[in-house]
Amino acid sequence: MESKPVHFKNISREESYGYDRKTLDYIRNAAAHGLYEIRGMGAKRKLPNFDDLVFLGASMSRYPLEGYREKCLTKTVLGTRFAKKPIELEIPITIAGMSFGSLSANVKEALGRAASEVGTSTTTGDGGMTPEERLSSRTLIYQCLPSRYGFNPDDVRKADAIEVVIGQGAKPGGGGMLLGQKVSPRVAGMRTLPEGIDQRSACRHPDWTGPDDLAIKIQELREITDWEKPIYVKVGATRTFNDVKLAVHSGADVVVVDGMQGGTAATQTCFIEHIGIPTLAAVRQAVNALEDLDMKGKVQLIVSGGVRTGADVAKALAMGADAVAIGQGVLVALGCNGETYFQNGGHHDATADYNAIGTAPGYCHHCHTGKCPVGITTQDAILEQRLSPEVGARHLRNYLKTLNMELTTIARACGKQNVHHLEPEDLVALTIEAAAMAGVPLAGTSWIPGKGF
Amino acid sequence: MERLTFDLAATPLRELNTFLHKDARDGAARHVTVLNPDGAHNIAVGLDCPVEVEIVGHAGYYAGGMNKAATITIAGSAGTGVAENMMSGKVHVKGFASNGAGASAQGGLLVIDGDAGLRCGISLKGGDIVVGGSVGSFSAFMAQAGRMVICGDAGDALGDSLYEAVLYVKGSVKSLGADAQFEPMSEADIATVASLLDQAGLDHDPKAFKRIASKRSLYHWNADADQEY
């Protein structure tokens, strides 16, 4: 008797683990183009993050504060080590450096307006300082980047603090790439480059080669500014313990540690996904370095890279950060990846524009192309009108205020009348990996992996 | 007061720079002499007025850094990053210069009578540099605008990844960097070299120089460029 045919339905439809559709696409693209992928946004895979931690709210052993009544202070002072004029902020949430060139002038203005309204700082980026952002920002941090595009002493003197950028969380060790379609006449002029060419940013500073030189460079910036302005040093999170120590030895007033979940306007995907360490791990290493040097509280720590919510902010502060900086979350608040944009008094559907560049709302990573359907990461004269400074600033102000409300309500639940009193003891981890990285106990135990029971 | 002298053996650098930033800008002195620099770093950085500063001896890192409008003469050698990010004015090193001389300078004129080390004119953004002697490897790396005149020889990878800066070399070039090429000297080039040599006080035949500029083959992303990109 002939046997009934067997249909290996599940096997024939099963995706390979090692060669899943994503990997197959990668190989086919590489074979077709001979170029690695450049894109915007951050990592597209799940990494250990602040969601892997939870707070131990007060109960018997701690006494909570009334969430809707009792005051919780958020004032934050940065740059108290050497500078005559430290930065004083109303909230410990700052806006990370993002360049004009990557972002439109309207967006830069919106960032300044919103930051000023809630009493925090915004930061320039690769490409220099625009008059719009200086005018709109009460407190503006001026980045000194390896490319030195548009960097000049006039703007140094106009800034409230200077951030020497060594690396970025999305691409430690790598420079930038602003593709030609975003190098408009204004961008080209600011960067002293021909219009429309692909603009490479250097990965290392032109006039120094290591931490010993950096110490002298920082002294130069101090001399130029008559020791008034704080000097920040920003590192992409990799060998964070040593890098933070070296930044402190070099004379930084403030160290900024940017974890690998940070966004980018345009970087090789292989960098975004495979270089750097998660922010969660970087915070612990940074705090350990400061404590090892007995500089905790003397040199302030700003943490960035994938900070999205008030809970993230609270967890970063509890782990030892003095403030956080947000980039990608800020863009989302402005409308990044949204289905609509607001223009001429009404909402307009942007879906067709997303489709035209081969993506969809919620999945877009086309910051590098300059064809941002909601007018944020563009230099296109028509597209940039889709984000007005006023509307953008209102949304961003709302976002920052929400984060701060969440932060303070969590702090009060932990019994703190000042958000800077949050401490590692307030946290536990939900996974062994997060417990090990963050250096806090696994929930329900007193076990911190690597530290014994 | 027309002339003033600061002796760094007795006066802190901070005092000198404070004077140059405030009093000199307000006209308190038109000429400042700096004695006993002894290789101190950051001498006369961030100047913002047409004061003349004469440093009698060797300067450390970043002497004349971010200069704007001032004329700074170093009667000795200079450390790393002399005249880095200069905006305008002039810095004249009568001895030798270390690495990164004139890095990312946006304007003004840097003159080095002797040799310059590695990466002279790196990321140059519009300034002019004249070197009486030779320059080290990777000079003018990613130089975007401005001009360099090299009266001696150049090391490896001269002009690597050049944008629109133009280099003139009288001596030998050990190797050119990615995307750099020799080009014929035009009458305009000869006039440019003559003018820069004249401003530097150097006596060379402008016609003896070779021109180096970008091939512009890496201005757009190109898979075939491989590691050159």
PDB file of N, CA and C in Angstrom, chain A residues 219-302:
ATOM      1  N   GLN A 219      42.914  73.279  29.044  1.00  0.00           N
ATOM      2  CA  GLN A 219      43.475  74.509  29.624  1.00  0.00           C
ATOM      3  C   GLN A 219      43.399  75.659  28.625  1.00  0.00           C
ATOM      4  N   GLU A 220      43.615  75.333  27.337  1.00  0.00           N
ATOM      5  CA  GLU A 220      43.518  76.387  26.322  1.00  0.00           C
ATOM      6  C   GLU A 220      42.106  76.975  26.287  1.00  0.00           C
ATOM      7  N   LEU A 221      41.114  76.093  26.299  1.00  0.00           N
ATOM      8  CA  LEU A 221      39.729  76.566  26.279  1.00  0.00           C
ATOM      9  C   LEU A 221      39.414  77.378  27.534  1.00  0.00           C
ATOM     10  N   ARG A 222      39.964  76.953  28.651  1.00  0.00           N
ATOM     11  CA  ARG A 222      39.759  77.724  29.888  1.00  0.00           C
ATOM     12  C   ARG A 222      40.406  79.099  29.782  1.00  0.00           C
ATOM     13  N   GLU A 223      41.629  79.135  29.242  1.00  0.00           N
ATOM     14  CA  GLU A 223      42.320  80.416  29.111  1.00  0.00           C
ATOM     15  C   GLU A 223      41.537  81.354  28.195  1.00  0.00           C
ATOM     16  N   ILE A 224      41.058  80.800  27.088  1.00  0.00           N
ATOM     17  CA  ILE A 224      40.319  81.633  26.129  1.00  0.00           C
ATOM     18  C   ILE A 224      39.065  82.211  26.772  1.00  0.00           C
ATOM     19  N   THR A 225      38.446  81.436  27.632  1.00  0.00           N
ATOM     20  CA  THR A 225      37.192  81.889  28.259  1.00  0.00           C
ATOM     21  C   THR A 225      37.424  82.438  29.666  1.00  0.00           C
ATOM     22  N   ASP A 226      38.681  82.719  29.974  1.00  0.00           N
ATOM     23  CA  ASP A 226      39.027  83.292  31.285  1.00  0.00           C
ATOM     24  C   ASP A 226      38.466  82.482  32.450  1.00  0.00           C
ATOM     25  N   TRP A 227      38.482  81.179  32.282  1.00  0.00           N
ATOM     26  CA  TRP A 227      38.091  80.224  33.333  1.00  0.00           C
ATOM     27  C   TRP A 227      36.647  80.422  33.793  1.00  0.00           C
ATOM     28  N   GLU A 228      35.817  80.991  32.952  1.00  0.00           N
ATOM     29  CA  GLU A 228      34.439  81.235  33.363  1.00  0.00           C
ATOM     30  C   GLU A 228      33.525  80.050  33.061  1.00  0.00           C
ATOM     31  N   LYS A 229      33.755  79.393  31.928  1.00  0.00           N
ATOM     32  CA  LYS A 229      32.763  78.417  31.450  1.00  0.00           C
ATOM     33  C   LYS A 229      33.177  76.980  31.776  1.00  0.00           C
ATOM     34  N   PRO A 230      32.216  76.165  32.195  1.00  0.00           N
ATOM     35  CA  PRO A 230      32.534  74.751  32.437  1.00  0.00           C
ATOM     36  C   PRO A 230      32.962  74.045  31.150  1.00  0.00           C
ATOM     37  N   ILE A 231      33.862  73.095  31.305  1.00  0.00           N
ATOM     38  CA  ILE A 231      34.295  72.279  30.169  1.00  0.00           C
ATOM     39  C   ILE A 231      33.766  70.864  30.379  1.00  0.00           C
ATOM     40  N   TYR A 232      32.907  70.432  29.455  1.00  0.00           N
ATOM     41  CA  TYR A 232      32.403  69.062  29.485  1.00  0.00           C
ATOM     42  C   TYR A 232      33.310  68.213  28.579  1.00  0.00           C
ATOM     43  N   VAL A 233      33.417  66.930  28.891  1.00  0.00           N
ATOM     44  CA  VAL A 233      34.069  65.984  27.973  1.00  0.00           C
ATOM     45  C   VAL A 233      33.085  64.852  27.727  1.00  0.00           C
ATOM     46  N   LYS A 234      32.778  64.619  26.456  1.00  0.00           N
ATOM     47  CA  LYS A 234      31.788  63.590  26.106  1.00  0.00           C
ATOM     48  C   LYS A 234      32.482  62.381  25.479  1.00  0.00           C
ATOM     49  N   VAL A 235      32.203  61.212  26.022  1.00  0.00           N
ATOM     50  CA  VAL A 235      32.774  59.979  25.461  1.00  0.00           C
ATOM     51  C   VAL A 235      31.650  59.020  25.076  1.00  0.00           C
ATOM     52  N   GLY A 236      31.877  58.305  24.001  1.00  0.00           N
ATOM     53  CA  GLY A 236      30.996  57.200  23.646  1.00  0.00           C
ATOM     54  C   GLY A 236      31.335  56.038  24.573  1.00  0.00           C
ATOM     55  N   ALA A 237      30.312  55.331  25.048  1.00  0.00           N
ATOM     56  CA  ALA A 237      30.539  54.305  26.070  1.00  0.00           C
ATOM     57  C   ALA A 237      31.217  53.076  25.472  1.00  0.00           C
ATOM     58  N   THR A 238      32.431  52.838  25.903  1.00  0.00           N
ATOM     59  CA  THR A 238      33.156  51.610  25.533  1.00  0.00           C
ATOM     60  C   THR A 238      33.950  51.159  26.757  1.00  0.00           C
ATOM     61  N   ARG A 239      35.214  51.622  26.846  1.00  0.00           N
ATOM     62  CA  ARG A 239      36.026  51.340  28.039  1.00  0.00           C
ATOM     63  C   ARG A 239      35.732  52.467  29.037  1.00  0.00           C
ATOM     64  N   THR A 240      34.524  52.499  29.501  1.00  0.00           N
ATOM     65  CA  THR A 240      34.021  53.690  30.187  1.00  0.00           C
ATOM     66  C   THR A 240      34.765  53.987  31.479  1.00  0.00           C
ATOM     67  N   PHE A 241      35.103  52.953  32.222  1.00  0.00           N
ATOM     68  CA  PHE A 241      35.792  53.174  33.505  1.00  0.00           C
ATOM     69  C   PHE A 241      37.083  53.960  33.269  1.00  0.00           C
ATOM     70  N   ASN A 242      37.884  53.484  32.336  1.00  0.00           N
ATOM     71  CA  ASN A 242      39.167  54.160  32.078  1.00  0.00           C
ATOM     72  C   ASN A 242      38.969  55.513  31.406  1.00  0.00           C
ATOM     73  N   ASP A 243      38.017  55.576  30.481  1.00  0.00           N
ATOM     74  CA  ASP A 243      37.807  56.839  29.762  1.00  0.00           C
ATOM     75  C   ASP A 243      37.336  57.951  30.707  1.00  0.00           C
ATOM     76  N   VAL A 244      36.454  57.603  31.616  1.00  0.00           N
ATOM     77  CA  VAL A 244      35.975  58.617  32.565  1.00  0.00           C
ATOM     78  C   VAL A 244      37.123  59.069  33.464  1.00  0.00           C
ATOM     79  N   LYS A 245      37.928  58.118  33.894  1.00  0.00           N
ATOM     80  CA  LYS A 245      39.076  58.491  34.732  1.00  0.00           C
ATOM     81  C   LYS A 245      40.006  59.445  33.977  1.00  0.00           C
ATOM     82  N   LEU A 246      40.249  59.125  32.719  1.00  0.00           N
ATOM     83  CA  LEU A 246      41.159  59.978  31.936  1.00  0.00           C
ATOM     84  C   LEU A 246      40.544  61.356  31.693  1.00  0.00           C
ATOM     85  N   ALA A 247      39.238  61.387  31.486  1.00  0.00           N
ATOM     86  CA  ALA A 247      38.580  62.687  31.296  1.00  0.00           C
ATOM     87  C   ALA A 247      38.710  63.536  32.553  1.00  0.00           C
ATOM     88  N   VAL A 248      38.554  62.897  33.698  1.00  0.00           N
ATOM     89  CA  VAL A 248      38.699  63.625  34.972  1.00  0.00           C
ATOM     90  C   VAL A 248      40.138  64.099  35.141  1.00  0.00           C
ATOM     91  N   HIS A 249      41.091  63.200  34.867  1.00  0.00           N
ATOM     92  CA  HIS A 249      42.500  63.589  34.959  1.00  0.00           C
ATOM     93  C   HIS A 249      42.831  64.734  34.011  1.00  0.00           C
ATOM     94  N   SER A 250      42.122  64.773  32.875  1.00  0.00           N
ATOM     95  CA  SER A 250      42.385  65.829  31.891  1.00  0.00           C
ATOM     96  C   SER A 250      41.819  67.173  32.326  1.00  0.00           C
ATOM     97  N   GLY A 251      41.004  67.155  33.360  1.00  0.00           N
ATOM     98  CA  GLY A 251      40.508  68.423  33.886  1.00  0.00           C
ATOM     99  C   GLY A 251      39.056  68.721  33.577  1.00  0.00           C
ATOM    100  N   ALA A 252      38.296  67.726  33.137  1.00  0.00           N
ATOM    101  CA  ALA A 252      36.883  67.984  32.825  1.00  0.00           C
ATOM    102  C   ALA A 252      36.120  68.447  34.063  1.00  0.00           C
ATOM    103  N   ASP A 253      35.232  69.393  33.863  1.00  0.00           N
ATOM    104  CA  ASP A 253      34.301  69.773  34.927  1.00  0.00           C
ATOM    105  C   ASP A 253      33.126  68.812  34.962  1.00  0.00           C
ATOM    106  N   VAL A 254      32.742  68.376  33.784  1.00  0.00           N
ATOM    107  CA  VAL A 254      31.576  67.498  33.618  1.00  0.00           C
ATOM    108  C   VAL A 254      31.953  66.413  32.614  1.00  0.00           C
ATOM    109  N   VAL A 255      31.584  65.175  32.913  1.00  0.00           N
ATOM    110  CA  VAL A 255      31.805  64.087  31.953  1.00  0.00           C
ATOM    111  C   VAL A 255      30.446  63.640  31.423  1.00  0.00           C
ATOM    112  N   VAL A 256      30.352  63.536  30.115  1.00  0.00           N
ATOM    113  CA  VAL A 256      29.128  63.061  29.482  1.00  0.00           C
ATOM    114  C   VAL A 256      29.417  61.668  28.923  1.00  0.00           C
ATOM    115  N   VAL A 257      28.636  60.683  29.351  1.00  0.00           N
ATOM    116  CA  VAL A 257      28.816  59.313  28.870  1.00  0.00           C
ATOM    117  C   VAL A 257      27.605  58.941  28.029  1.00  0.00           C
ATOM    118  N   ASP A 258      27.861  58.615  26.775  1.00  0.00           N
ATOM    119  CA  ASP A 258      26.788  58.339  25.816  1.00  0.00           C
ATOM    120  C   ASP A 258      26.783  56.852  25.484  1.00  0.00           C
ATOM    121  N   GLY A 259      25.737  56.161  25.891  1.00  0.00           N
ATOM    122  CA  GLY A 259      25.652  54.716  25.680  1.00  0.00           C
ATOM    123  C   GLY A 259      25.249  54.345  24.261  1.00  0.00           C
ATOM    124  N   MET A 260      25.337  53.053  23.962  1.00  0.00           N
ATOM    125  CA  MET A 260      25.176  52.619  22.568  1.00  0.00           C
ATOM    126  C   MET A 260      23.739  52.721  22.056  1.00  0.00           C
ATOM    127  N   GLN A 261      22.771  52.963  22.947  1.00  0.00           N
ATOM    128  CA  GLN A 261      21.403  53.150  22.458  1.00  0.00           C
ATOM    129  C   GLN A 261      21.176  54.552  21.906  1.00  0.00           C
ATOM    130  N   GLY A 262      22.203  55.374  21.929  1.00  0.00           N
ATOM    131  CA  GLY A 262      22.055  56.726  21.412  1.00  0.00           C
ATOM    132  C   GLY A 262      21.731  56.725  19.930  1.00  0.00           C
ATOM    133  N   GLY A 263      21.046  57.776  19.509  1.00  0.00           N
ATOM    134  CA  GLY A 263      20.695  57.883  18.096  1.00  0.00           C
ATOM    135  C   GLY A 263      21.811  58.530  17.305  1.00  0.00           C
ATOM    136  N   THR A 264      21.597  58.581  16.014  1.00  0.00           N
ATOM    137  CA  THR A 264      22.554  59.223  15.120  1.00  0.00           C
ATOM    138  C   THR A 264      21.809  59.708  13.890  1.00  0.00           C
ATOM    139  N   ALA A 265      22.385  60.683  13.238  1.00  0.00           N
ATOM    140  CA  ALA A 265      21.766  61.152  12.002  1.00  0.00           C
ATOM    141  C   ALA A 265      22.171  60.284  10.825  1.00  0.00           C
ATOM    142  N   ALA A 266      23.370  59.788  10.856  1.00  0.00           N
ATOM    143  CA  ALA A 266      23.853  58.954   9.749  1.00  0.00           C
ATOM    144  C   ALA A 266      25.130  58.254  10.176  1.00  0.00           C
ATOM    145  N   THR A 267      25.036  56.957  10.308  1.00  0.00           N
ATOM    146  CA  THR A 267      26.209  56.167  10.708  1.00  0.00           C
ATOM    147  C   THR A 267      26.069  54.776  10.123  1.00  0.00           C
ATOM    148  N   GLN A 268      27.199  54.118   9.977  1.00  0.00           N
ATOM    149  CA  GLN A 268      27.172  52.749   9.488  1.00  0.00           C
ATOM    150  C   GLN A 268      26.370  51.878  10.464  1.00  0.00           C
ATOM    151  N   THR A 269      25.496  51.067   9.907  1.00  0.00           N
ATOM    152  CA  THR A 269      24.701  50.174  10.768  1.00  0.00           C
ATOM    153  C   THR A 269      25.602  49.278  11.614  1.00  0.00           C
ATOM    154  N   CYS A 270      26.723  48.852  11.050  1.00  0.00           N
ATOM    155  CA  CYS A 270      27.604  47.960  11.811  1.00  0.00           C
ATOM    156  C   CYS A 270      28.149  48.652  13.053  1.00  0.00           C
ATOM    157  N   PHE A 271      28.259  49.990  13.015  1.00  0.00           N
ATOM    158  CA  PHE A 271      28.656  50.733  14.211  1.00  0.00           C
ATOM    159  C   PHE A 271      27.498  50.772  15.206  1.00  0.00           C
ATOM    160  N   ILE A 272      26.332  51.144  14.683  1.00  0.00           N
ATOM    161  CA  ILE A 272      25.176  51.326  15.567  1.00  0.00           C
ATOM    162  C   ILE A 272      24.885  50.048  16.355  1.00  0.00           C
ATOM    163  N   GLU A 273      24.976  48.935  15.665  1.00  0.00           N
ATOM    164  CA  GLU A 273      24.567  47.667  16.285  1.00  0.00           C
ATOM    165  C   GLU A 273      25.692  46.944  17.012  1.00  0.00           C
ATOM    166  N   HIS A 274      26.944  47.250  16.681  1.00  0.00           N
ATOM    167  CA  HIS A 274      28.023  46.367  17.162  1.00  0.00           C
ATOM    168  C   HIS A 274      29.173  47.060  17.871  1.00  0.00           C
ATOM    169  N   ILE A 275      29.135  48.362  18.036  1.00  0.00           N
ATOM    170  CA  ILE A 275      30.232  49.030  18.738  1.00  0.00           C
ATOM    171  C   ILE A 275      29.668  49.793  19.931  1.00  0.00           C
ATOM    172  N   GLY A 276      30.323  49.639  21.046  1.00  0.00           N
ATOM    173  CA  GLY A 276      29.894  50.337  22.256  1.00  0.00           C
ATOM    174  C   GLY A 276      29.192  49.402  23.215  1.00  0.00           C
ATOM    175  N   ILE A 277      28.917  49.934  24.391  1.00  0.00           N
ATOM    176  CA  ILE A 277      28.223  49.134  25.405  1.00  0.00           C
ATOM    177  C   ILE A 277      26.920  49.834  25.792  1.00  0.00           C
ATOM    178  N   PRO A 278      25.929  49.051  26.260  1.00  0.00           N
ATOM    179  CA  PRO A 278      24.647  49.658  26.624  1.00  0.00           C
ATOM    180  C   PRO A 278      24.814  50.708  27.721  1.00  0.00           C
ATOM    181  N   THR A 279      23.931  51.671  27.700  1.00  0.00           N
ATOM    182  CA  THR A 279      23.977  52.778  28.656  1.00  0.00           C
ATOM    183  C   THR A 279      23.955  52.263  30.096  1.00  0.00           C
ATOM    184  N   LEU A 280      23.149  51.244  30.331  1.00  0.00           N
ATOM    185  CA  LEU A 280      23.026  50.684  31.676  1.00  0.00           C
ATOM    186  C   LEU A 280      24.390  50.296  32.242  1.00  0.00           C
ATOM    187  N   ALA A 281      25.186  49.636  31.416  1.00  0.00           N
ATOM    188  CA  ALA A 281      26.516  49.208  31.868  1.00  0.00           C
ATOM    189  C   ALA A 281      27.462  50.391  31.996  1.00  0.00           C
ATOM    190  N   ALA A 282      27.290  51.355  31.107  1.00  0.00           N
ATOM    191  CA  ALA A 282      28.196  52.503  31.104  1.00  0.00           C
ATOM    192  C   ALA A 282      28.028  53.374  32.352  1.00  0.00           C
ATOM    193  N   VAL A 283      26.795  53.526  32.807  1.00  0.00           N
ATOM    194  CA  VAL A 283      26.561  54.371  33.988  1.00  0.00           C
ATOM    195  C   VAL A 283      27.315  53.807  35.186  1.00  0.00           C
ATOM    196  N   ARG A 284      27.186  52.516  35.383  1.00  0.00           N
ATOM    197  CA  ARG A 284      27.852  51.903  36.539  1.00  0.00           C
ATOM    198  C   ARG A 284      29.366  52.108  36.464  1.00  0.00           C
ATOM    199  N   GLN A 285      29.933  51.883  35.267  1.00  0.00           N
ATOM    200  CA  GLN A 285      31.384  52.052  35.123  1.00  0.00           C
ATOM    201  C   GLN A 285      31.794  53.506  35.368  1.00  0.00           C
ATOM    202  N   ALA A 286      30.995  54.425  34.869  1.00  0.00           N
ATOM    203  CA  ALA A 286      31.326  55.843  35.031  1.00  0.00           C
ATOM    204  C   ALA A 286      31.295  56.240  36.505  1.00  0.00           C
ATOM    205  N   VAL A 287      30.261  55.803  37.195  1.00  0.00           N
ATOM    206  CA  VAL A 287      30.138  56.146  38.621  1.00  0.00           C
ATOM    207  C   VAL A 287      31.276  55.499  39.412  1.00  0.00           C
ATOM    208  N   ASN A 288      31.592  54.235  39.076  1.00  0.00           N
ATOM    209  CA  ASN A 288      32.715  53.575  39.746  1.00  0.00           C
ATOM    210  C   ASN A 288      34.007  54.372  39.556  1.00  0.00           C
ATOM    211  N   ALA A 289      34.197  54.885  38.360  1.00  0.00           N
ATOM    212  CA  ALA A 289      35.426  55.649  38.078  1.00  0.00           C
ATOM    213  C   ALA A 289      35.478  56.914  38.923  1.00  0.00           C
ATOM    214  N   LEU A 290      34.349  57.621  38.994  1.00  0.00           N
ATOM    215  CA  LEU A 290      34.317  58.851  39.790  1.00  0.00           C
ATOM    216  C   LEU A 290      34.546  58.550  41.269  1.00  0.00           C
ATOM    217  N   GLU A 291      33.925  57.464  41.741  1.00  0.00           N
ATOM    218  CA  GLU A 291      34.104  57.110  43.160  1.00  0.00           C
ATOM    219  C   GLU A 291      35.534  56.674  43.437  1.00  0.00           C
ATOM    220  N   ASP A 292      36.103  55.953  42.484  1.00  0.00           N
ATOM    221  CA  ASP A 292      37.482  55.498  42.640  1.00  0.00           C
ATOM    222  C   ASP A 292      38.441  56.676  42.787  1.00  0.00           C
ATOM    223  N   LEU A 293      38.110  57.760  42.115  1.00  0.00           N
ATOM    224  CA  LEU A 293      38.955  58.962  42.161  1.00  0.00           C
ATOM    225  C   LEU A 293      38.533  59.917  43.277  1.00  0.00           C
ATOM    226  N   ASP A 294      37.514  59.530  44.031  1.00  0.00           N
ATOM    227  CA  ASP A 294      36.922  60.414  45.045  1.00  0.00           C
ATOM    228  C   ASP A 294      36.453  61.732  44.405  1.00  0.00           C
ATOM    229  N   MET A 295      35.915  61.640  43.206  1.00  0.00           N
ATOM    230  CA  MET A 295      35.449  62.835  42.495  1.00  0.00           C
ATOM    231  C   MET A 295      33.943  62.837  42.296  1.00  0.00           C
ATOM    232  N   LYS A 296      33.257  61.883  42.910  1.00  0.00           N
ATOM    233  CA  LYS A 296      31.796  61.861  42.791  1.00  0.00           C
ATOM    234  C   LYS A 296      31.239  63.120  43.448  1.00  0.00           C
ATOM    235  N   GLY A 297      30.433  63.850  42.676  1.00  0.00           N
ATOM    236  CA  GLY A 297      29.880  65.099  43.191  1.00  0.00           C
ATOM    237  C   GLY A 297      30.762  66.298  42.903  1.00  0.00           C
ATOM    238  N   LYS A 298      32.040  66.044  42.658  1.00  0.00           N
ATOM    239  CA  LYS A 298      32.942  67.161  42.337  1.00  0.00           C
ATOM    240  C   LYS A 298      33.008  67.345  40.828  1.00  0.00           C
ATOM    241  N   VAL A 299      33.053  66.233  40.110  1.00  0.00           N
ATOM    242  CA  VAL A 299      32.901  66.256  38.653  1.00  0.00           C
ATOM    243  C   VAL A 299      31.520  65.678  38.370  1.00  0.00           C
ATOM    244  N   GLN A 300      30.685  66.433  37.677  1.00  0.00           N
ATOM    245  CA  GLN A 300      29.319  65.957  37.448  1.00  0.00           C
ATOM    246  C   GLN A 300      29.280  64.980  36.256  1.00  0.00           C
ATOM    247  N   LEU A 301      28.310  64.091  36.318  1.00  0.00           N
ATOM    248  CA  LEU A 301      28.139  63.070  35.286  1.00  0.00           C
ATOM    249  C   LEU A 301      26.797  63.253  34.579  1.00  0.00           C
ATOM    250  N   ILE A 302      26.853  63.373  33.265  1.00  0.00           N
ATOM    251  CA  ILE A 302      25.634  63.392  32.450  1.00  0.00           C
ATOM    252  C   ILE A 302      25.592  62.085  31.671  1.00  0.00           C
TER     253      ILE A 302
END
